[in-house]
């Protein structure tokens, strides 16, 4: 057996992408440890070990998927999609209820799997060369996306629900499906967001009679905690010791880091418990990192993100197959949405949502799903083009 042929698939992987992912995983292990090292519960103190174990398993999974042709994996897309929908239904019926939401069943968070399942189905659906790119394909795409979105919204999990929208529209844009319908839908979505924010402002305005405000609140298609998060975002000084606590403490942590940070394991906001233990290692891990490493450390994380996103788009660009190209675009857009929303909320530019930071936040299902997604991207790099990697 010729070794160069046996291991040639490794050389065809995008090594910049792989190195950036490993770098982000190492950052994640270090700062999950920092976020949890002083906690009383042993399970929390050992969370970094679990993150490291999941990272190693994820890397092996990523390499294994890179070896397999992604087109063979796509043949199981409908089974994966249907299984994910079933898990989402079971989550609503028998899932673990935490803080008023049902998001886990048997230790698994199906909403994370649903994002990847939807990308796989849409990549094959939109990537068919013989398919018409008209309104029929557009409506079919919306139907395939609406099913998981509706089930996740009912959990309720608005943040994860909204991640689907830019992902799907990016795939529609790249596939050149009915541009006019896509443009009209995006315009309608922007108007709906403006209307929603306008209703929230009216429901909080002292100039509006109390009875009218109450009627407006009942009209809003949001649960009470979702409305509270938007109110905190619009009125950050209204309830800093209650609903706005996490947002305010996160902004203080990021701002107090300065240029170089306070030093590893020396973040006061985390050590003194101002950043709650329940969120410091996942949704607000960037706050812990920014406080301890400052602007410089934050920029390193952003560079790692660039090192993940640009190679993924480069793999999509050189891919010879429509499904492979769209798969990479969908994975890149999900990653970008998580980065943008997570960092945006920790620095006060976006409302607080439960959207974790890729590869860095703790969370088994999310981490393994992302590693699976990038294993598929590496498979596209290995099997989806004719020439050697140039990026």
Coordinates of N, CA, C and O in Angstrom, one line a residue, residues 99-258:
X99 N -35.9 26.4 34.4 CA -36.2 27.9 34.3 C -37.3 28.1 33.3 O -37.3 29.1 32.5
X100 N -38.4 27.3 33.4 CA -39.6 27.5 32.6 C -39.5 27.1 31.2 O -40.4 27.3 30.4
X101 N -38.4 26.4 30.8 CA -38.2 26.0 29.4 C -37.9 24.5 29.3 O -37.2 24.0 30.2
X102 N -38.3 23.8 28.3 CA -38.0 22.4 28.0 C -37.0 22.4 26.8 O -37.5 22.5 25.7
X103 N -35.7 22.2 27.1 CA -34.8 22.2 26.0 C -33.9 20.9 25.9 O -33.2 20.8 25.0
X104 N -34.0 20.0 26.9 CA -33.2 18.9 26.9 C -34.0 17.6 27.1 O -35.0 17.7 27.9
X105 N -33.7 16.5 26.5 CA -34.3 15.3 26.7 C -33.2 14.2 26.7 O -32.4 14.2 25.8
X106 N -33.2 13.4 27.8 CA -32.1 12.4 28.0 C -30.7 13.0 27.9 O -29.8 12.3 27.3
X107 N -30.5 14.2 28.4 CA -29.2 14.8 28.3 C -28.8 15.4 27.0 O -27.7 15.8 26.8
X108 N -29.7 15.4 26.0 CA -29.4 15.9 24.7 C -30.2 17.2 24.4 O -31.4 17.2 24.8
X109 N -29.6 18.1 23.7 CA -30.3 19.3 23.3 C -30.6 19.2 21.8 O -29.8 19.6 21.0
X110 N -31.8 18.8 21.5 CA -32.1 18.5 20.1 C -32.1 19.7 19.2 O -31.9 19.6 18.0
X111 N -32.3 20.9 19.8 CA -32.3 22.1 18.9 C -31.0 22.3 18.2 O -30.9 22.9 17.1
X112 N -29.9 21.9 18.9 CA -28.6 22.0 18.2 C -28.5 21.1 17.1 O -27.9 21.4 16.0
X113 N -29.0 19.9 17.3 CA -28.9 18.9 16.2 C -29.8 19.4 15.0 O -29.5 19.1 13.8
X114 N -30.9 20.1 15.3 CA -31.9 20.5 14.3 C -31.2 21.5 13.3 O -31.5 21.5 12.1
X115 N -30.3 22.3 13.8 CA -29.6 23.3 12.9 C -28.8 22.5 11.8 O -28.9 22.8 10.6
X116 N -28.1 21.5 12.3 CA -27.3 20.8 11.3 C -28.2 19.9 10.4 O -27.9 19.8 9.2
X117 N -29.2 19.3 10.9 CA -30.1 18.5 10.1 C -30.8 19.3 9.0 O -30.9 18.9 7.9
X118 N -31.2 20.5 9.4 CA -31.8 21.4 8.4 C -30.8 21.8 7.3 O -31.1 21.9 6.1
X119 N -29.6 22.1 7.7 CA -28.6 22.5 6.7 C -28.3 21.3 5.7 O -28.2 21.5 4.5
X120 N -28.2 20.1 6.2 CA -28.0 19.0 5.4 C -29.1 18.8 4.4 O -28.9 18.5 3.2
X121 N -30.4 18.9 4.9 CA -31.5 18.7 4.0 C -31.6 19.8 2.9 O -31.8 19.5 1.7
X122 N -31.4 21.0 3.4 CA -31.4 22.1 2.4 C -30.3 22.1 1.4 O -30.4 22.6 0.3
X123 N -29.1 21.7 1.9 CA -27.9 21.7 1.0 C -28.2 20.8 -0.2 O -27.9 21.1 -1.4
X124 N -28.8 19.6 0.0 CA -29.1 18.7 -1.1 C -30.3 19.2 -1.9 O -30.3 19.1 -3.1
X125 N -31.3 19.7 -1.2 CA -32.5 20.2 -1.8 C -32.2 21.4 -2.7 O -32.7 21.5 -3.9
X126 N -31.4 22.4 -2.3 CA -31.1 23.6 -3.0 C -30.0 23.4 -4.0 O -29.8 24.1 -5.0
X127 N -29.2 22.3 -3.8 CA -28.0 22.2 -4.6 C -28.2 21.3 -5.8 O -27.2 21.1 -6.6
X128 N -29.4 20.8 -6.1 CA -29.6 20.0 -7.3 C -29.5 20.9 -8.5 O -30.2 21.9 -8.6
X129 N -28.7 20.4 -9.5 CA -28.5 21.2 -10.7 C -29.7 21.3 -11.6 O -30.0 22.2 -12.2
X130 N -30.5 20.1 -11.6 CA -31.6 20.1 -12.5 C -32.9 20.7 -11.9 O -33.9 20.9 -12.6
X131 N -32.8 21.1 -10.6 CA -34.0 21.7 -10.0 C -34.3 23.1 -10.4 O -33.4 23.9 -10.7
X132 N -35.6 23.4 -10.5 CA -36.0 24.8 -10.8 C -35.8 25.7 -9.6 O -36.0 25.3 -8.5
X133 N -35.2 26.9 -9.8 CA -34.9 27.8 -8.7 C -36.0 28.8 -8.5 O -35.8 30.0 -8.1
X134 N -37.3 28.4 -8.7 CA -38.4 29.3 -8.6 C -39.1 29.3 -7.3 O -38.5 28.9 -6.3
X135 N -40.3 29.9 -7.3 CA -41.0 30.1 -6.1 C -41.4 28.8 -5.4 O -41.5 28.7 -4.1
X136 N -41.5 27.7 -6.2 CA -41.9 26.4 -5.5 C -40.7 25.9 -4.6 O -41.0 25.4 -3.5
X137 N -39.5 26.0 -5.1 CA -38.3 25.6 -4.3 C -38.2 26.5 -3.1 O -37.9 26.1 -2.0
X138 N -38.5 27.8 -3.3 CA -38.5 28.8 -2.2 C -39.5 28.4 -1.1 O -39.1 28.4 0.1
X139 N -40.7 28.1 -1.5 CA -41.7 27.8 -0.5 C -41.4 26.4 0.2 O -41.6 26.3 1.4
X140 N -40.9 25.5 -0.6 CA -40.5 24.2 0.0 C -39.4 24.4 1.1 O -39.4 23.8 2.1
X141 N -38.4 25.3 0.8 CA -37.4 25.6 1.7 C -37.9 26.2 3.0 O -37.5 25.8 4.1
X142 N -38.9 27.1 2.9 CA -39.5 27.7 4.1 C -40.2 26.6 4.9 O -40.1 26.6 6.1
X143 N -40.9 25.7 4.2 CA -41.6 24.7 4.9 C -40.7 23.7 5.7 O -40.9 23.4 6.8
X144 N -39.6 23.4 5.0 CA -38.6 22.5 5.7 C -37.9 23.2 6.9 O -37.6 22.5 7.9
X145 N -37.8 24.5 6.8 CA -37.2 25.2 7.9 C -38.2 25.5 9.0 O -37.9 25.6 10.2
X146 N -39.5 25.8 8.7 CA -40.5 26.2 9.6 C -40.7 25.1 10.7 O -41.0 25.4 11.8
X147 N -40.7 23.8 10.3 CA -41.0 22.8 11.2 C -40.1 22.8 12.4 O -40.6 22.8 13.6
X148 N -38.8 22.7 12.3 CA -37.9 22.7 13.5 C -38.0 24.1 14.2 O -37.9 24.1 15.4
X149 N -38.1 25.2 13.4 CA -38.2 26.5 14.1 C -39.4 26.6 15.0 O -39.3 27.1 16.2
X150 N -40.6 26.1 14.6 CA -41.8 26.2 15.4 C -41.6 25.3 16.6 O -42.0 25.8 17.7
X151 N -41.0 24.1 16.5 CA -40.9 23.3 17.7 C -39.9 23.9 18.7 O -40.1 23.7 19.9
X152 N -38.9 24.5 18.2 CA -37.9 25.1 19.1 C -38.5 26.4 19.8 O -38.2 26.7 20.9
X153 N -39.2 27.1 19.0 CA -39.9 28.4 19.5 C -40.8 28.0 20.7 O -40.9 28.7 21.7
X154 N -41.5 26.8 20.6 CA -42.4 26.4 21.7 C -41.7 26.0 22.9 O -42.4 25.8 24.0
X155 N -40.4 25.8 22.9 CA -39.7 25.2 24.1 C -39.8 26.1 25.3 O -39.9 25.6 26.5
X156 N -39.7 27.4 25.4 CA -39.3 28.3 24.3 C -37.8 28.6 24.2 O -37.2 28.7 25.3
X157 N -37.3 28.8 23.0 CA -35.9 29.2 22.8 C -35.8 30.1 21.6 O -35.6 29.7 20.5
X158 N -36.1 31.4 21.8 CA -36.2 32.4 20.7 C -34.8 32.6 20.1 O -34.7 32.7 18.9
X159 N -33.7 32.6 20.9 CA -32.4 32.8 20.3 C -32.0 31.8 19.3 O -31.6 32.1 18.2
X160 N -32.2 30.5 19.6 CA -31.9 29.4 18.7 C -32.8 29.5 17.5 O -32.4 29.2 16.3
X161 N -34.1 29.8 17.7 CA -35.0 29.9 16.6 C -34.6 30.9 15.6 O -34.6 30.6 14.4
X162 N -34.1 32.0 16.0 CA -33.7 33.1 15.1 C -32.4 32.8 14.3 O -32.2 33.3 13.3
X163 N -31.6 31.9 14.9 CA -30.4 31.5 14.2 C -30.7 30.9 12.8 O -29.9 31.0 11.8
X164 N -31.8 30.2 12.7 CA -32.2 29.5 11.5 C -32.4 30.5 10.3 O -32.1 30.2 9.2
X165 N -32.9 31.7 10.6 CA -33.3 32.6 9.5 C -32.1 33.1 8.7 O -32.1 32.9 7.4
X166 N -31.1 33.7 9.3 CA -30.0 34.1 8.4 C -29.3 33.0 7.7 O -28.8 33.1 6.6
X167 N -29.3 31.8 8.4 CA -28.6 30.6 7.8 C -29.4 30.2 6.5 O -28.7 30.0 5.5
X168 N -30.7 30.1 6.6 CA -31.5 29.7 5.5 C -31.4 30.7 4.3 O -31.2 30.3 3.2
X169 N -31.5 32.0 4.7 CA -31.5 33.0 3.6 C -30.1 33.1 3.0 O -30.0 33.4 1.8
X170 N -29.0 32.8 3.7 CA -27.7 32.8 3.1 C -27.6 31.6 2.1 O -27.1 31.8 1.0
X171 N -28.2 30.5 2.5 CA -28.2 29.4 1.5 C -29.0 29.6 0.3 O -28.7 29.3 -0.8
X172 N -30.2 30.3 0.5 CA -31.0 30.6 -0.6 C -30.3 31.6 -1.5 O -30.4 31.5 -2.8
X173 N -29.6 32.6 -1.0 CA -28.9 33.6 -1.8 C -27.8 32.9 -2.6 O -27.7 33.2 -3.8
X174 N -27.0 32.0 -2.0 CA -25.9 31.4 -2.7 C -26.5 30.4 -3.8 O -26.0 30.3 -4.9
X175 N -27.7 29.8 -3.5 CA -28.3 28.9 -4.5 C -29.0 29.7 -5.6 O -29.5 29.0 -6.5
X176 N -29.2 31.0 -5.4 CA -29.9 31.8 -6.4 C -31.3 31.4 -6.6 O -31.8 31.3 -7.7
X177 N -32.0 31.2 -5.5 CA -33.4 30.7 -5.5 C -34.3 32.0 -5.4 O -34.2 32.7 -4.4
X178 N -35.1 32.2 -6.3 CA -36.1 33.3 -6.3 C -35.7 34.5 -5.6 O -36.2 34.9 -4.5
X179 N -34.7 35.3 -6.1 CA -34.2 36.5 -5.4 C -35.3 37.5 -5.0 O -35.2 38.1 -3.9
X180 N -36.3 37.6 -5.8 CA -37.3 38.6 -5.5 C -38.1 38.2 -4.2 O -38.3 39.0 -3.3
X181 N -38.4 36.9 -4.2 CA -39.2 36.4 -3.0 C -38.3 36.5 -1.7 O -38.8 36.8 -0.6
X182 N -37.0 36.2 -1.9 CA -36.1 36.3 -0.7 C -36.0 37.8 -0.2 O -36.1 38.0 1.0
X183 N -35.9 38.7 -1.2 CA -35.8 40.1 -0.8 C -37.1 40.6 -0.1 O -37.0 41.3 0.9
X184 N -38.3 40.2 -0.6 CA -39.5 40.6 0.0 C -39.7 40.0 1.4 O -40.1 40.7 2.3
X185 N -39.2 38.8 1.6 CA -39.3 38.1 2.9 C -38.4 38.8 3.9 O -38.8 39.1 5.0
X186 N -37.2 39.1 3.5 CA -36.3 39.8 4.4 C -36.8 41.2 4.7 O -36.8 41.6 5.9
X187 N -37.4 41.9 3.8 CA -38.0 43.2 4.1 C -39.1 43.1 5.0 O -39.3 43.9 6.0
X188 N -40.0 42.0 4.9 CA -41.1 41.8 5.8 C -40.6 41.5 7.2 O -41.2 41.9 8.2
X189 N -39.5 40.7 7.3 CA -38.9 40.3 8.6 C -38.4 41.6 9.3 O -38.6 41.7 10.5
X190 N -37.8 42.5 8.5 CA -37.2 43.7 9.2 C -38.4 44.6 9.7 O -38.4 45.1 10.8
X191 N -39.5 44.7 8.9 CA -40.6 45.4 9.3 C -41.3 44.8 10.6 O -41.7 45.5 11.5
X192 N -41.3 43.5 10.6 CA -41.9 42.8 11.8 C -41.1 43.0 13.1 O -41.6 43.3 14.1
X193 N -39.7 43.1 12.9 CA -38.9 43.4 14.1 C -39.1 44.8 14.5 O -39.2 45.0 15.8
X194 N -39.2 45.7 13.6 CA -39.4 47.1 14.0 C -40.8 47.3 14.7 O -40.9 48.0 15.7
X195 N -41.8 46.6 14.1 CA -43.1 46.6 14.8 C -43.1 46.0 16.2 O -43.7 46.6 17.1
X196 N -42.4 44.9 16.3 CA -42.3 44.3 17.6 C -41.6 45.2 18.6 O -42.1 45.4 19.8
X197 N -40.5 45.8 18.2 CA -39.8 46.7 19.2 C -40.7 47.9 19.5 O -40.7 48.4 20.6
X198 N -41.4 48.4 18.5 CA -42.4 49.5 18.7 C -43.4 49.2 19.7 O -43.8 50.0 20.6
X199 N -44.0 48.0 19.6 CA -45.0 47.6 20.6 C -44.4 47.4 22.0 O -45.1 47.8 23.0
X200 N -43.2 47.0 22.1 CA -42.6 46.8 23.4 C -42.3 48.2 24.0 O -42.6 48.5 25.2
X201 N -41.9 49.2 23.2 CA -41.7 50.5 23.7 C -43.0 51.1 24.1 O -43.1 51.8 25.2
X202 N -44.1 50.9 23.4 CA -45.4 51.4 23.7 C -45.9 50.8 25.0 O -46.5 51.4 25.9
X203 N -45.6 49.5 25.2 CA -46.0 48.8 26.4 C -45.3 49.2 27.7 O -45.7 49.0 28.8
X204 N -44.2 49.9 27.5 CA -43.4 50.4 28.6 C -43.4 51.9 28.8 O -42.9 52.4 29.8
X205 N -44.1 52.6 27.9 CA -44.1 54.0 28.0 C -45.1 54.5 29.0 O -46.2 54.1 29.1
X206 N -44.6 55.5 29.8 CA -45.5 56.1 30.8 C -46.6 57.0 30.2 O -47.6 57.3 30.9
X207 N -46.4 57.4 29.0 CA -47.4 58.2 28.3 C -48.6 57.4 27.9 O -49.6 58.0 27.5
X208 N -48.5 56.1 27.9 CA -49.6 55.2 27.4 C -50.4 54.8 28.7 O -49.8 54.4 29.7
X209 N -51.8 54.9 28.6 CA -52.6 54.5 29.8 C -52.3 53.0 30.2 O -52.0 52.2 29.3
X210 N -52.3 52.7 31.5 CA -51.9 51.4 32.0 C -52.8 50.3 31.4 O -52.2 49.2 31.0
X211 N -54.1 50.5 31.2 CA -54.9 49.4 30.6 C -54.5 49.2 29.1 O -54.4 48.0 28.7
X212 N -54.1 50.2 28.4 CA -53.6 50.0 27.0 C -52.3 49.3 27.0 O -52.1 48.4 26.1
X213 N -51.4 49.6 27.9 CA -50.1 48.9 28.0 C -50.3 47.4 28.2 O -49.6 46.6 27.7
X214 N -51.3 47.1 29.1 CA -51.5 45.7 29.4 C -52.0 45.0 28.2 O -51.7 43.8 28.0
X215 N -52.9 45.7 27.5 CA -53.4 45.0 26.3 C -52.3 44.8 25.2 O -52.3 43.8 24.6
X216 N -51.4 45.8 25.1 CA -50.3 45.6 24.2 C -49.4 44.4 24.6 O -49.0 43.6 23.7
X217 N -49.2 44.3 25.9 CA -48.3 43.2 26.4 C -49.0 41.8 26.0 O -48.3 40.9 25.7
X218 N -50.3 41.8 26.1 CA -50.9 40.5 25.8 C -50.9 40.2 24.3 O -51.0 39.0 23.9
X219 N -50.7 41.3 23.5 CA -50.7 41.1 22.0 C -49.3 40.5 21.6 O -49.2 39.9 20.5
X220 N -48.3 40.7 22.4 CA -46.9 40.3 22.0 C -46.8 38.8 21.9 O -47.2 38.1 22.8
X221 N -46.2 38.3 20.8 CA -46.1 36.9 20.6 C -44.8 36.3 21.3 O -44.1 35.6 20.8
X222 N -44.6 36.8 22.5 CA -43.4 36.4 23.3 C -43.8 36.0 24.7 O -44.9 36.5 25.2
X223 N -43.0 35.1 25.3 CA -43.3 34.8 26.7 C -42.8 35.9 27.6 O -42.1 36.8 27.1
X224 N -43.1 35.9 28.8 CA -42.8 37.0 29.7 C -41.3 37.2 29.8 O -40.8 38.3 29.8
X225 N -40.5 36.1 29.9 CA -39.1 36.3 30.1 C -38.4 36.8 28.8 O -37.4 37.6 28.8
X226 N -39.0 36.4 27.6 CA -38.5 36.9 26.4 C -38.7 38.4 26.2 O -37.8 39.2 25.8
X227 N -39.9 38.8 26.7 CA -40.2 40.3 26.6 C -39.3 41.0 27.6 O -38.8 42.1 27.3
X228 N -39.1 40.4 28.8 CA -38.2 41.1 29.8 C -36.8 41.3 29.2 O -36.2 42.3 29.5
X229 N -36.3 40.3 28.5 CA -34.9 40.5 27.9 C -34.9 41.6 26.9 O -33.9 42.4 26.9
X230 N -35.9 41.8 26.1 CA -35.9 42.9 25.2 C -36.1 44.2 25.9 O -35.5 45.3 25.5
X231 N -36.9 44.2 27.0 CA -37.1 45.5 27.7 C -35.8 45.9 28.4 O -35.4 47.1 28.4
X232 N -35.0 44.9 28.9 CA -33.7 45.2 29.5 C -32.8 45.8 28.5 O -32.0 46.7 28.7
X233 N -32.9 45.3 27.2 CA -32.0 45.8 26.2 C -32.4 47.2 25.8 O -31.5 48.0 25.6
X234 N -33.7 47.5 25.7 CA -34.1 48.8 25.3 C -34.0 49.8 26.4 O -33.7 51.0 26.2
X235 N -34.1 49.3 27.7 CA -34.0 50.2 28.9 C -33.0 49.7 29.9 O -33.4 49.1 30.9
X236 N -31.7 49.8 29.6 CA -30.7 49.1 30.4 C -30.6 49.6 31.8 O -30.1 48.9 32.7
X237 N -31.0 50.8 32.1 CA -30.9 51.3 33.4 C -32.2 51.1 34.3 O -32.2 51.6 35.4
X238 N -33.2 50.5 33.8 CA -34.4 50.4 34.5 C -34.4 49.4 35.6 O -35.0 49.7 36.7
X239 N -33.7 48.2 35.5 CA -33.7 47.2 36.5 C -32.4 46.5 36.6 O -32.3 45.3 36.4
X240 N -31.3 47.3 36.9 CA -29.9 46.7 36.9 C -29.7 45.6 37.9 O -28.8 44.9 37.8
X241 N -30.5 45.6 39.0 CA -30.3 44.6 40.1 C -31.2 43.4 40.0 O -31.3 42.6 40.8
X242 N -32.1 43.4 38.9 CA -33.0 42.4 38.7 C -32.9 41.7 37.4 O -31.9 41.0 37.1
X243 N -33.8 42.1 36.5 CA -33.8 41.5 35.1 C -32.5 41.9 34.3 O -32.1 41.1 33.5
X244 N -31.9 43.0 34.6 CA -30.8 43.4 33.9 C -29.4 43.1 34.5 O -28.4 43.6 34.1
X245 N -29.5 42.2 35.5 CA -28.2 41.9 36.3 C -27.1 41.3 35.4 O -26.0 41.8 35.4
X246 N -27.5 40.2 34.7 CA -26.4 39.6 33.9 C -25.8 40.5 32.9 O -24.6 40.5 32.6
X247 N -26.7 41.3 32.2 CA -26.2 42.2 31.2 C -25.3 43.2 31.7 O -24.2 43.5 31.2
X248 N -25.7 43.8 32.9 CA -24.8 44.9 33.5 C -23.5 44.3 33.9 O -22.4 44.9 33.7
X249 N -23.5 43.1 34.6 CA -22.3 42.6 35.1 C -21.4 42.1 34.0 O -20.1 42.2 34.1
X250 N -22.0 41.7 32.9 CA -21.1 41.3 31.7 C -20.4 42.5 31.2 O -19.2 42.4 30.8
X251 N -21.2 43.6 31.0 CA -20.5 44.8 30.5 C -19.4 45.3 31.4 O -18.4 45.8 30.9
X252 N -19.6 45.2 32.7 CA -18.6 45.6 33.6 C -17.4 44.7 33.5 O -16.2 45.2 33.5
X253 N -17.6 43.4 33.4 CA -16.5 42.5 33.2 C -15.7 42.8 32.0 O -14.4 42.9 32.0
X254 N -16.3 43.0 30.8 CA -15.6 43.2 29.6 C -14.9 44.6 29.7 O -13.7 44.6 29.3
X255 N -15.6 45.6 30.1 CA -15.0 46.9 30.2 C -13.8 47.0 31.2 O -12.8 47.7 30.9
X256 N -13.8 46.3 32.3 CA -12.8 46.4 33.3 C -11.5 45.6 32.9 O -10.5 45.7 33.5
X257 N -11.6 44.8 31.8 CA -10.4 44.1 31.3 C -9.4 45.0 30.8 O -8.2 44.6 30.8
X258 N -9.8 46.1 30.2 CA -8.8 47.0 29.7 C -8.1 46.5 28.5 O -8.6 45.6 27.7

